[in-house]
Tab-separated table of C-alpha atoms in Angstrom:
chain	number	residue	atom	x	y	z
A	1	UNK	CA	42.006	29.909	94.158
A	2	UNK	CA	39.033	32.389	94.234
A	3	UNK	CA	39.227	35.600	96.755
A	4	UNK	CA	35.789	36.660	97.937
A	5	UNK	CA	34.459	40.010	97.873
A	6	UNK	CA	36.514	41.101	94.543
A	7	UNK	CA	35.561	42.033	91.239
A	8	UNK	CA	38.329	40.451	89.034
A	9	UNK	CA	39.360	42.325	85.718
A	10	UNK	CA	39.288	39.535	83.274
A	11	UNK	CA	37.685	37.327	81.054
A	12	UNK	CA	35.071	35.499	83.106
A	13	UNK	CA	36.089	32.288	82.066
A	14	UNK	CA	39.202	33.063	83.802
A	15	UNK	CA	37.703	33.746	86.729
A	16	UNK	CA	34.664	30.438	86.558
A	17	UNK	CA	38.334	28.593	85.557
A	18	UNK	CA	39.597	28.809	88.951
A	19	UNK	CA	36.426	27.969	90.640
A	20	UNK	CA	35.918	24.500	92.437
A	21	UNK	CA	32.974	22.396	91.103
A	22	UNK	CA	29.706	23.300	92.826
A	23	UNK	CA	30.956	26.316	94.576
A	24	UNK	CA	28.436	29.200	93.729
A	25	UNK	CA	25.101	29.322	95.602
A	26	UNK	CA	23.352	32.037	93.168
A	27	UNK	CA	24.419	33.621	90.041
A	28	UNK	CA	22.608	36.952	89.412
A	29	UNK	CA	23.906	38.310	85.798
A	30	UNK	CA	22.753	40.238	82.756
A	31	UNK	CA	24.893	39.385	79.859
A	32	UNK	CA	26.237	41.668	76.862
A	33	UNK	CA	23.411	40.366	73.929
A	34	UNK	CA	22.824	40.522	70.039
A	35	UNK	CA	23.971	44.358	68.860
A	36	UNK	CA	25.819	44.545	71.915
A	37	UNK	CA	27.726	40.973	71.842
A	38	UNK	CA	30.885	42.607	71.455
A	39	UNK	CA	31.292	44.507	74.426
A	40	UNK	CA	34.213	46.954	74.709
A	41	UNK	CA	35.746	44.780	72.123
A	42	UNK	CA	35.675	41.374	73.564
A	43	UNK	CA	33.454	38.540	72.552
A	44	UNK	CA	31.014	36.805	74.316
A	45	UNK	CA	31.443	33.183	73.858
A	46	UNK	CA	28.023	32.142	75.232
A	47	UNK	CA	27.903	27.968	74.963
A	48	UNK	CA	31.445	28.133	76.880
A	49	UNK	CA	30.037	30.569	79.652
A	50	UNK	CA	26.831	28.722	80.112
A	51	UNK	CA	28.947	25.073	80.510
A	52	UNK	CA	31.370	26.548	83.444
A	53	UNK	CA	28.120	28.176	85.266
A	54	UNK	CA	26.441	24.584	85.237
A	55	UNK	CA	29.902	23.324	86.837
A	56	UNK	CA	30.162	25.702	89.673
A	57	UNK	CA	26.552	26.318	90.387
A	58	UNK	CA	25.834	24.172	93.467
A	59	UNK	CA	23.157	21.213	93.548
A	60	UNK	CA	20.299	23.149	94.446
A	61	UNK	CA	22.269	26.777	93.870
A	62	UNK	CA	20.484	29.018	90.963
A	63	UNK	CA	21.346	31.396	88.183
A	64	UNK	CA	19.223	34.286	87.405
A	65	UNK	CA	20.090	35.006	83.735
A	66	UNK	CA	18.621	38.851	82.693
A	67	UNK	CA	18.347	39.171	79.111
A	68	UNK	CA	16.605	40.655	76.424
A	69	UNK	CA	16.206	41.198	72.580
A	70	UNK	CA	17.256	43.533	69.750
A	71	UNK	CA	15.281	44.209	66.722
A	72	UNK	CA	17.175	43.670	63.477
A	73	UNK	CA	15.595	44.064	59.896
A	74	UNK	CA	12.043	44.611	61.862
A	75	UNK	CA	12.442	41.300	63.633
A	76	UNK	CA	13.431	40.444	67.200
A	77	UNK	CA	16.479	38.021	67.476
A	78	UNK	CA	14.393	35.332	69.664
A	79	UNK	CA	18.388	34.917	71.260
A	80	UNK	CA	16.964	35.066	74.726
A	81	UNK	CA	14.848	32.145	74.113
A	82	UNK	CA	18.068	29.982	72.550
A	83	UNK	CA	19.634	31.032	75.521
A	84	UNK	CA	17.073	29.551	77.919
A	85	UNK	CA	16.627	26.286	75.506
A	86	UNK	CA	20.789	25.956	75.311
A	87	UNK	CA	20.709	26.233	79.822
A	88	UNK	CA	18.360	23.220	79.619
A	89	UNK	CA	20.008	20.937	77.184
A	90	UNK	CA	23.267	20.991	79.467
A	91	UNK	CA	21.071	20.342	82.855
A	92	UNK	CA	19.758	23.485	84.272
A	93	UNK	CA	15.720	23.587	85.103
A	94	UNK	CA	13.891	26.711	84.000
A	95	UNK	CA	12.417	27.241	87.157
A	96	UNK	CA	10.363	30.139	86.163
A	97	UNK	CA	10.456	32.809	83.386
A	98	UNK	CA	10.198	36.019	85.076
A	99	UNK	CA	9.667	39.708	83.151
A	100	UNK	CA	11.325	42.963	84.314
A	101	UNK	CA	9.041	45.319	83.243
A	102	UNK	CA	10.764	48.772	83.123
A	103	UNK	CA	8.599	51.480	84.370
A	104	UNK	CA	9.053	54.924	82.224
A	105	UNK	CA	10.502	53.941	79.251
A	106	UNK	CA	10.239	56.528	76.202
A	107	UNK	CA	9.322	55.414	73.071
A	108	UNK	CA	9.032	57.245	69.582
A	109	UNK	CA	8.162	53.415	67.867
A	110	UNK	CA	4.961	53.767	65.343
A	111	UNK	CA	5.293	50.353	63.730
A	112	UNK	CA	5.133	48.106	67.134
A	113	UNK	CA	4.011	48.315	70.680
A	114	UNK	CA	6.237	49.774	72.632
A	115	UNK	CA	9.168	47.446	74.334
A	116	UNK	CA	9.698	47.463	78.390
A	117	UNK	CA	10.034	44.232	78.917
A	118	UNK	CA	13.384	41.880	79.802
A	119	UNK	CA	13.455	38.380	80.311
A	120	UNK	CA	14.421	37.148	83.941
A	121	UNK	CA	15.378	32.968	83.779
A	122	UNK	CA	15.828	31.656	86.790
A	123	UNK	CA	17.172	28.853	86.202
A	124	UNK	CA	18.493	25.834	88.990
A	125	UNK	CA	20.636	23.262	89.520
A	126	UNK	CA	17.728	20.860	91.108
A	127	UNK	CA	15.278	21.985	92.921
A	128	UNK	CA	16.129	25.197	94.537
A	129	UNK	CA	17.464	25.430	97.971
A	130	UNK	CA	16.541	29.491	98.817
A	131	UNK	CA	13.498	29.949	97.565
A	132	UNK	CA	12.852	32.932	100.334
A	133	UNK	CA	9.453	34.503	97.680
A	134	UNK	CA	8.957	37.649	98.647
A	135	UNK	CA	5.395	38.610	100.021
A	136	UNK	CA	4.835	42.163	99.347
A	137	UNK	CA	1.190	42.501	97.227
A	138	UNK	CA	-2.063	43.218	98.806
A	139	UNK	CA	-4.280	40.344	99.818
A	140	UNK	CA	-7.685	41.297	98.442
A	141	UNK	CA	-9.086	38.651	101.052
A	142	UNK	CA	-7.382	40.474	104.308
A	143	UNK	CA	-9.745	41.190	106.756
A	144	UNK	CA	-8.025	42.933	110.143
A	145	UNK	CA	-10.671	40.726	111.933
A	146	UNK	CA	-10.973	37.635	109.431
A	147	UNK	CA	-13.634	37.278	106.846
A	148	UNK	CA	-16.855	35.625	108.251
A	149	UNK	CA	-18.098	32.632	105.740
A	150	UNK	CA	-21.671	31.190	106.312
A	151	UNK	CA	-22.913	27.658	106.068
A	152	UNK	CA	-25.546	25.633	107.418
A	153	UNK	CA	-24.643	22.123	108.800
A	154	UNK	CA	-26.410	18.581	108.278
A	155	UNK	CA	-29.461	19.380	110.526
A	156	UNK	CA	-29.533	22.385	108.074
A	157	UNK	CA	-28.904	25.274	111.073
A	158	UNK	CA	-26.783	28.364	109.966
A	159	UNK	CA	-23.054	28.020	111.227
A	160	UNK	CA	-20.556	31.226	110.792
A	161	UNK	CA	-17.028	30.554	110.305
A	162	UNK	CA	-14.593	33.177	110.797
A	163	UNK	CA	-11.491	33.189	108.555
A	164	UNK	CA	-8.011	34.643	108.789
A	165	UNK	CA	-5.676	35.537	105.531
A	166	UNK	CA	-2.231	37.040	105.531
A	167	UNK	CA	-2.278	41.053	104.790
A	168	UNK	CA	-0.004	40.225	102.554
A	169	UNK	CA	0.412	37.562	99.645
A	170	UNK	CA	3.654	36.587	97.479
A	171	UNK	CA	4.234	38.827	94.199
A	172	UNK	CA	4.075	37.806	90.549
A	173	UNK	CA	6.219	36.589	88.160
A	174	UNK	CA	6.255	40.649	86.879
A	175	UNK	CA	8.472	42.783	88.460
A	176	UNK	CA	8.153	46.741	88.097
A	177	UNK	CA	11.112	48.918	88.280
A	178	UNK	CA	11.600	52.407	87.721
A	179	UNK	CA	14.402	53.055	85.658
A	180	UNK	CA	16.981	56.457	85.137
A	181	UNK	CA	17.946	58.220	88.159
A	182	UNK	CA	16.464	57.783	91.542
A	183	UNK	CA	14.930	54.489	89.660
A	184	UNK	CA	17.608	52.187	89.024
A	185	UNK	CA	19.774	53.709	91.391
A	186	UNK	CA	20.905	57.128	93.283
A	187	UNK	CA	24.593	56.138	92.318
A	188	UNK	CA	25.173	59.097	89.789
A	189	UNK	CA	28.425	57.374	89.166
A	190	UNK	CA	27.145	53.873	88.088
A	191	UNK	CA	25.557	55.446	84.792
A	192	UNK	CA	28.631	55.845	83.338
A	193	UNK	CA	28.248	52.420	82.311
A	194	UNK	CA	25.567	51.977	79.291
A	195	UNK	CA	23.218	49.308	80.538
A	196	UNK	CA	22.884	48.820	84.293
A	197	UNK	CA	19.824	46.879	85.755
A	198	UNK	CA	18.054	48.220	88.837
A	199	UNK	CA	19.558	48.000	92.362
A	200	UNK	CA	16.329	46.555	93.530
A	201	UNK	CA	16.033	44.358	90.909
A	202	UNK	CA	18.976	42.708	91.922
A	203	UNK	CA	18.500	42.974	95.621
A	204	UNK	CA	14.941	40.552	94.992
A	205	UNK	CA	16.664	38.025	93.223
A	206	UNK	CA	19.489	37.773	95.799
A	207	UNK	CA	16.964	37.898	98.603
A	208	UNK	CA	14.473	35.103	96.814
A	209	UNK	CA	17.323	32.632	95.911
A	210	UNK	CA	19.946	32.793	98.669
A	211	UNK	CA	20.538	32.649	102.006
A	212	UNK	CA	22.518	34.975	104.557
A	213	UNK	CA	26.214	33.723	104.225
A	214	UNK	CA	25.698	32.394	100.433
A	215	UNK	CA	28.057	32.866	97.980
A	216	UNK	CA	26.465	35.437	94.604
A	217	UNK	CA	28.780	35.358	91.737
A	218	UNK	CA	27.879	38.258	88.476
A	219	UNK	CA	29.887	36.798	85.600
A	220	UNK	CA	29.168	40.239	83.966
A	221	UNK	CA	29.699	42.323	86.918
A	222	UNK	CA	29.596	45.354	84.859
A	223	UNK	CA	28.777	48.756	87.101
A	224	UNK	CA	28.865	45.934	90.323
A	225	UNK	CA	25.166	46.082	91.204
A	226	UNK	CA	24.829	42.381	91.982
A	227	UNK	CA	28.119	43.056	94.285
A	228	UNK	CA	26.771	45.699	96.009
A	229	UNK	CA	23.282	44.546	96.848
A	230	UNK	CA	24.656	41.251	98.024
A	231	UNK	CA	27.619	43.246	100.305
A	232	UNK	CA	24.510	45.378	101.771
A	233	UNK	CA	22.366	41.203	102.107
A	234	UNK	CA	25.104	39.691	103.982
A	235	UNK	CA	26.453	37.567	101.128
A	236	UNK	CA	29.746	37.060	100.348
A	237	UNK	CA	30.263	38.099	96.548
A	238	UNK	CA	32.606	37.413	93.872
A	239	UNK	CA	32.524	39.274	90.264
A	240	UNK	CA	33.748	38.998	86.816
A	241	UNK	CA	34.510	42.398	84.537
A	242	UNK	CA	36.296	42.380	81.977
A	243	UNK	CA	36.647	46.452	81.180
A	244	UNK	CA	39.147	47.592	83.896
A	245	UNK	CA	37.340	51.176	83.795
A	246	UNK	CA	34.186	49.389	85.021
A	247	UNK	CA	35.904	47.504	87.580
A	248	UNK	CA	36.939	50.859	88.596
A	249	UNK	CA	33.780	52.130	88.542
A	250	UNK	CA	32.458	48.989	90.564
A	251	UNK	CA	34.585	49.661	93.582
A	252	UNK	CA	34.309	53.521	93.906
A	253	UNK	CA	30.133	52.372	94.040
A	254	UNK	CA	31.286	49.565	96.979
A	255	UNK	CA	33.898	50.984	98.976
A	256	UNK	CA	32.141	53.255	101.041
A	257	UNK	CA	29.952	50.227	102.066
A	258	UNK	CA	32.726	47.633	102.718
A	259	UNK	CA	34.111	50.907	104.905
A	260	UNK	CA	31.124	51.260	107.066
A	261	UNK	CA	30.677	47.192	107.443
A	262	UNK	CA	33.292	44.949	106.415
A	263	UNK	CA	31.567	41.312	106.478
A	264	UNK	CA	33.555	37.998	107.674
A	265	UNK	CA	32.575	34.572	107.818
């Protein structure tokens, strides 16, 4: 059976192999893609992963799948796109198609406009459960004392109406994160790995499509940033790495949080 709160070294279908059926509330994950497919010189069998995430992904539970595209022979691979279609042939919805736009990327490209997007699929099981959007952009209608409309009524005298609008409205689909140091996280130690995502980045997903309690699962746990952000959400966690010098990593970023507030349900 499945320990929570542990990374486990191994192949993730290992780990998804011991799972019960519909046992995951959220799955928050950037996979190992096109140049970098072999990662630390395992495979990534993709169809295989993408079966045993639509087993133990709840009814209503969600996978956030974080992905983007190489350029080969001047050509993008389009593999994030095959990915999405492949999730909805075996029964996931594409609930949205999000974009992580990475804020201060360099760039020497000439031929093409510069790259600093990823792909964010969230993808469900059903219709989500969590859906907890996050309300954080300026409402251009917010008035501290409403916003007055005027009218006039049948007998054709002037009526004012006073409105009231939140202050603040729910964000788009494009999410801006710095990146580097200070960006994607403080954690000096977590860039030792060669492709984290941002803390934050994580943190929103976790907080949009899960509850307090909920169980978040990273397949590829790689420097444990889904792990950590969902430790510091009150969620209990459960992670997949198969490179034990990440795992390693993963714990040395976690332990000093699971010190200061070990969670139990």
């Amino acid at each position: 059976m499945i320990e929570l709160n542990k990374i486990y070294n191994e192949n993730c279908l290992e780990t998804l192999g011991r799972m019960p059926n519909c046992s995951i509330d959220l799955t928050v994950t950037s996979p190992p893609y096109d140049n970098l497919r072999r990662y630390k010189g395992y495979s990534f069998p993709f169809e295989e992963i993408a079966k045993e995430l639509y087993r133990v992904t709840k009814q209503g539970g969600v996978l956030v799948w974080v992905v983007g595209d190489a350029t080969v022979d001047g050509s993008e691979t389009g593999t994030s796109f095959r990915q999405a279609l492949y999730f909805k042939e075996i029964g996931f919805n594409l609930h949205d198609t999000m974009f992580y736009l990475k804020d201060g990327m360099p760039s020497n490209i000439q031929s093409r406009y510069q790259n600093v997007v990823e792909y964010m699929f969230v993808l469900s099981k059903g219709k989500p459960v969590a859906t907890n959007l996050i309300k954080d952009q300026p409402n251009k209608d917010y008035r501290p004392n409403g916003k007055i409309s005027k009218s006039r009524n049948k007998d054709g005298e002037q009526e004012s109406k006073r409105w009231f609008f939140n202050e603040k409205v729910v964000r788009k689909n494009v999410w801006y994160y710095a990146v580097g140091m200070y960006g994607t996280t403080s954690d000096k130690i977590a860039f030792e790995h060669p492709a984290i995502f941002p803390e934050s980045l994580a943190a929103d997903h976790i907080k949009s499509w899960s509850n307090e309690g909920d169980i978040v699962y990273d397949c590829f746990s790689g420097s444990g940033t889904t792990a950590k952000m969902a430790h510091l959400l009150n969620r209990r966690w459960i992670g997949s790495e198969i490179s034990k010098e990440y795992c390693e990593l993963s714990y040395k970023r976690i332990k000093p949080f699971i010190d200061q507030k070990q969670i139990e349900f």
